[in-house]
């Protein structure tokens, strides 16, 4: 599999929206409550948005794949 095909399959518009939304929400959470915590993940302004990117990617990937699966089952 070529890198171009890999990125085309695994990074579509839904994944990018999920990653951006996750990073923004994680940064807002860090600014409001996380920086006062003793937890290493919540206390770090770098790790919190990275965690948000990961969670956003996985969440939107699950939604996107479930939607595709539902559409493909309806076509059969």
N, C-alpha and C. Protein backbone atom coordinates (compact mmCIF):
# COMPACT_ATOMS: atom_id res chain seq x y z
N UNK A 1 0.85 -1.18 0.00
CA UNK A 1 0.00 0.00 0.00
C UNK A 1 0.89 1.24 0.00
N UNK A 2 0.62 2.13 -0.89
CA UNK A 2 1.39 3.37 -0.99
C UNK A 2 0.93 4.35 0.09
N UNK A 3 1.82 5.25 0.50
CA UNK A 3 1.44 6.24 1.52
C UNK A 3 0.24 7.10 1.11
N UNK A 4 0.15 7.40 -0.18
CA UNK A 4 -0.96 8.22 -0.65
C UNK A 4 -2.29 7.51 -0.42
N UNK A 5 -2.35 6.22 -0.72
CA UNK A 5 -3.56 5.44 -0.50
C UNK A 5 -3.88 5.31 0.99
N UNK A 6 -2.85 5.14 1.79
CA UNK A 6 -3.03 5.02 3.23
C UNK A 6 -3.66 6.28 3.81
N UNK A 7 -3.11 7.45 3.44
CA UNK A 7 -3.64 8.70 3.97
C UNK A 7 -5.03 9.00 3.41
N UNK A 8 -5.28 8.62 2.17
CA UNK A 8 -6.59 8.84 1.58
C UNK A 8 -7.65 8.00 2.29
N UNK A 9 -7.29 6.80 2.71
CA UNK A 9 -8.23 5.92 3.39
C UNK A 9 -8.43 6.32 4.84
N UNK A 10 -7.36 6.72 5.53
CA UNK A 10 -7.41 6.93 6.97
C UNK A 10 -7.55 8.38 7.41
N UNK A 11 -7.45 9.33 6.51
CA UNK A 11 -7.59 10.74 6.88
C UNK A 11 -8.51 11.43 5.88
N UNK A 12 -9.81 11.32 6.11
CA UNK A 12 -10.75 12.04 5.27
C UNK A 12 -11.24 13.27 6.03
N UNK A 13 -12.22 13.94 5.49
CA UNK A 13 -12.70 15.19 6.08
C UNK A 13 -13.25 14.96 7.49
N UNK A 14 -13.95 13.85 7.70
CA UNK A 14 -14.51 13.57 9.02
C UNK A 14 -13.42 13.40 10.07
N UNK A 15 -12.33 12.74 9.73
CA UNK A 15 -11.24 12.56 10.68
C UNK A 15 -10.60 13.89 11.03
N UNK A 16 -10.39 14.73 10.04
CA UNK A 16 -9.76 16.03 10.29
C UNK A 16 -10.66 16.89 11.16
N UNK A 17 -11.97 16.89 10.88
CA UNK A 17 -12.91 17.64 11.71
C UNK A 17 -12.88 17.12 13.15
N UNK A 18 -12.86 15.82 13.31
CA UNK A 18 -12.80 15.22 14.64
C UNK A 18 -11.54 15.58 15.40
N UNK A 19 -10.40 15.58 14.70
CA UNK A 19 -9.14 15.92 15.36
C UNK A 19 -9.12 17.39 15.77
N UNK A 20 -9.59 18.28 14.90
CA UNK A 20 -9.61 19.71 15.23
C UNK A 20 -10.57 19.97 16.38
N UNK A 21 -11.76 19.40 16.31
CA UNK A 21 -12.75 19.58 17.36
C UNK A 21 -12.25 19.03 18.70
N UNK A 22 -11.62 17.86 18.67
CA UNK A 22 -11.07 17.28 19.89
C UNK A 22 -9.97 18.13 20.50
N UNK A 23 -9.09 18.68 19.66
CA UNK A 23 -8.02 19.53 20.16
C UNK A 23 -8.57 20.82 20.76
N UNK A 24 -9.55 21.41 20.10
CA UNK A 24 -10.14 22.66 20.61
C UNK A 24 -10.85 22.42 21.93
N UNK A 25 -11.64 21.38 22.00
CA UNK A 25 -12.35 21.09 23.25
C UNK A 25 -11.39 20.73 24.38
N UNK A 26 -10.33 20.02 24.07
CA UNK A 26 -9.33 19.68 25.09
C UNK A 26 -8.60 20.93 25.58
N UNK A 27 -8.29 21.84 24.66
CA UNK A 27 -7.62 23.08 25.06
C UNK A 27 -8.54 23.95 25.92
N UNK A 28 -9.82 24.00 25.57
CA UNK A 28 -10.78 24.75 26.39
C UNK A 28 -10.89 24.12 27.78
N UNK A 29 -10.96 22.80 27.82
CA UNK A 29 -11.03 22.11 29.11
C UNK A 29 -9.79 22.40 29.94
N UNK A 30 -8.62 22.36 29.31
CA UNK A 30 -7.39 22.64 30.04
C UNK A 30 -7.40 24.05 30.60
N UNK A 31 -7.86 25.01 29.79
CA UNK A 31 -7.86 26.41 30.23
C UNK A 31 -8.84 26.65 31.37
N UNK A 32 -9.97 25.95 31.36
CA UNK A 32 -10.99 26.16 32.39
C UNK A 32 -10.69 25.40 33.68
N UNK A 33 -10.29 24.15 33.59
CA UNK A 33 -10.19 23.35 34.80
C UNK A 33 -8.93 22.50 34.88
N UNK A 34 -8.36 22.13 33.77
CA UNK A 34 -7.29 21.15 33.78
C UNK A 34 -5.99 21.63 34.37
N UNK A 35 -5.64 22.91 34.18
CA UNK A 35 -4.33 23.38 34.64
C UNK A 35 -4.24 23.47 36.16
N UNK A 36 -5.36 23.31 36.84
CA UNK A 36 -5.36 23.32 38.31
C UNK A 36 -5.24 21.93 38.91
N UNK A 37 -5.16 20.92 38.07
CA UNK A 37 -5.17 19.53 38.53
C UNK A 37 -3.76 19.05 38.85
N UNK A 38 -3.70 18.00 39.66
CA UNK A 38 -2.42 17.35 39.96
C UNK A 38 -2.11 16.24 38.97
N UNK A 39 -3.07 15.86 38.14
CA UNK A 39 -2.90 14.82 37.15
C UNK A 39 -1.95 15.30 36.05
N UNK A 40 -1.00 14.47 35.64
CA UNK A 40 0.00 14.85 34.66
C UNK A 40 -0.64 15.16 33.31
N UNK A 41 -1.60 14.37 32.89
CA UNK A 41 -2.25 14.58 31.60
C UNK A 41 -3.04 15.89 31.60
N UNK A 42 -3.82 16.12 32.63
CA UNK A 42 -4.64 17.33 32.69
C UNK A 42 -3.81 18.58 32.93
N UNK A 43 -2.67 18.45 33.55
CA UNK A 43 -1.84 19.61 33.90
C UNK A 43 -1.00 20.11 32.72
N UNK A 44 -0.79 19.31 31.71
CA UNK A 44 0.08 19.66 30.60
C UNK A 44 -0.70 20.32 29.47
N UNK A 45 -0.26 21.52 29.03
CA UNK A 45 -0.94 22.17 27.91
C UNK A 45 -0.62 21.52 26.56
N UNK A 46 0.36 20.62 26.51
CA UNK A 46 0.71 19.91 25.27
C UNK A 46 0.00 18.56 25.21
N UNK A 47 0.02 17.80 26.30
CA UNK A 47 -0.57 16.47 26.29
C UNK A 47 -2.09 16.48 26.19
N UNK A 48 -2.71 17.49 26.77
CA UNK A 48 -4.18 17.53 26.75
C UNK A 48 -4.74 17.68 25.34
N UNK A 49 -4.26 18.62 24.51
CA UNK A 49 -4.75 18.68 23.13
C UNK A 49 -4.37 17.44 22.30
N UNK A 50 -3.21 16.83 22.57
CA UNK A 50 -2.86 15.60 21.87
C UNK A 50 -3.85 14.49 22.20
N UNK A 51 -4.24 14.41 23.45
CA UNK A 51 -5.25 13.44 23.86
C UNK A 51 -6.57 13.76 23.17
N UNK A 52 -6.92 15.04 23.06
CA UNK A 52 -8.14 15.44 22.38
C UNK A 52 -8.12 15.08 20.91
N UNK A 53 -6.96 15.22 20.25
CA UNK A 53 -6.82 14.83 18.85
C UNK A 53 -7.05 13.34 18.70
N UNK A 54 -6.47 12.55 19.57
CA UNK A 54 -6.64 11.10 19.51
C UNK A 54 -8.09 10.69 19.73
N UNK A 55 -8.71 11.24 20.74
CA UNK A 55 -10.11 10.90 21.04
C UNK A 55 -11.03 11.38 19.92
N UNK A 56 -10.77 12.57 19.38
CA UNK A 56 -11.58 13.08 18.28
C UNK A 56 -11.45 12.22 17.04
N UNK A 57 -10.24 11.77 16.72
CA UNK A 57 -10.03 10.91 15.56
C UNK A 57 -10.78 9.59 15.72
N UNK A 58 -10.63 8.97 16.88
CA UNK A 58 -11.27 7.67 17.11
C UNK A 58 -12.80 7.80 17.10
N UNK A 59 -13.32 8.84 17.73
CA UNK A 59 -14.76 9.04 17.79
C UNK A 59 -15.34 9.25 16.40
N UNK A 60 -14.75 10.15 15.62
CA UNK A 60 -15.28 10.40 14.29
C UNK A 60 -15.04 9.23 13.36
N UNK A 61 -14.00 8.45 13.59
CA UNK A 61 -13.76 7.25 12.80
C UNK A 61 -14.86 6.22 13.06
N UNK A 62 -15.23 6.05 14.31
CA UNK A 62 -16.31 5.12 14.65
C UNK A 62 -17.63 5.58 14.03
N UNK A 63 -17.92 6.87 14.11
CA UNK A 63 -19.15 7.40 13.53
C UNK A 63 -19.14 7.23 12.02
N UNK A 64 -18.03 7.57 11.38
CA UNK A 64 -17.93 7.49 9.92
C UNK A 64 -18.06 6.05 9.45
N UNK A 65 -17.40 5.11 10.11
CA UNK A 65 -17.47 3.70 9.71
C UNK A 65 -18.85 3.12 9.97
N UNK A 66 -19.50 3.50 11.06
CA UNK A 66 -20.86 3.01 11.33
C UNK A 66 -21.83 3.54 10.28
N UNK A 67 -21.65 4.78 9.89
CA UNK A 67 -22.51 5.36 8.86
C UNK A 67 -22.31 4.68 7.51
N UNK A 68 -21.05 4.41 7.17
CA UNK A 68 -20.76 3.70 5.91
C UNK A 68 -21.32 2.29 5.94
N UNK A 69 -21.20 1.60 7.07
CA UNK A 69 -21.70 0.25 7.19
C UNK A 69 -23.21 0.23 7.06
N UNK A 70 -23.89 1.21 7.66
CA UNK A 70 -25.35 1.29 7.59
C UNK A 70 -25.78 1.55 6.14
N UNK A 71 -25.07 2.43 5.44
CA UNK A 71 -25.41 2.71 4.04
C UNK A 71 -25.17 1.50 3.14
N UNK A 72 -24.09 0.76 3.38
CA UNK A 72 -23.80 -0.40 2.54
C UNK A 72 -24.79 -1.54 2.81
N UNK A 73 -25.27 -1.68 4.03
CA UNK A 73 -26.27 -2.70 4.33
C UNK A 73 -27.61 -2.35 3.71
N UNK A 74 -27.93 -1.06 3.64
CA UNK A 74 -29.18 -0.62 3.05
C UNK A 74 -29.20 -0.79 1.53
N UNK A 75 -28.03 -0.78 0.91
CA UNK A 75 -27.94 -0.94 -0.55
C UNK A 75 -28.06 -2.39 -0.99
N UNK A 76 -27.84 -3.31 -0.10
CA UNK A 76 -27.86 -4.74 -0.47
C UNK A 76 -29.23 -5.28 -0.61
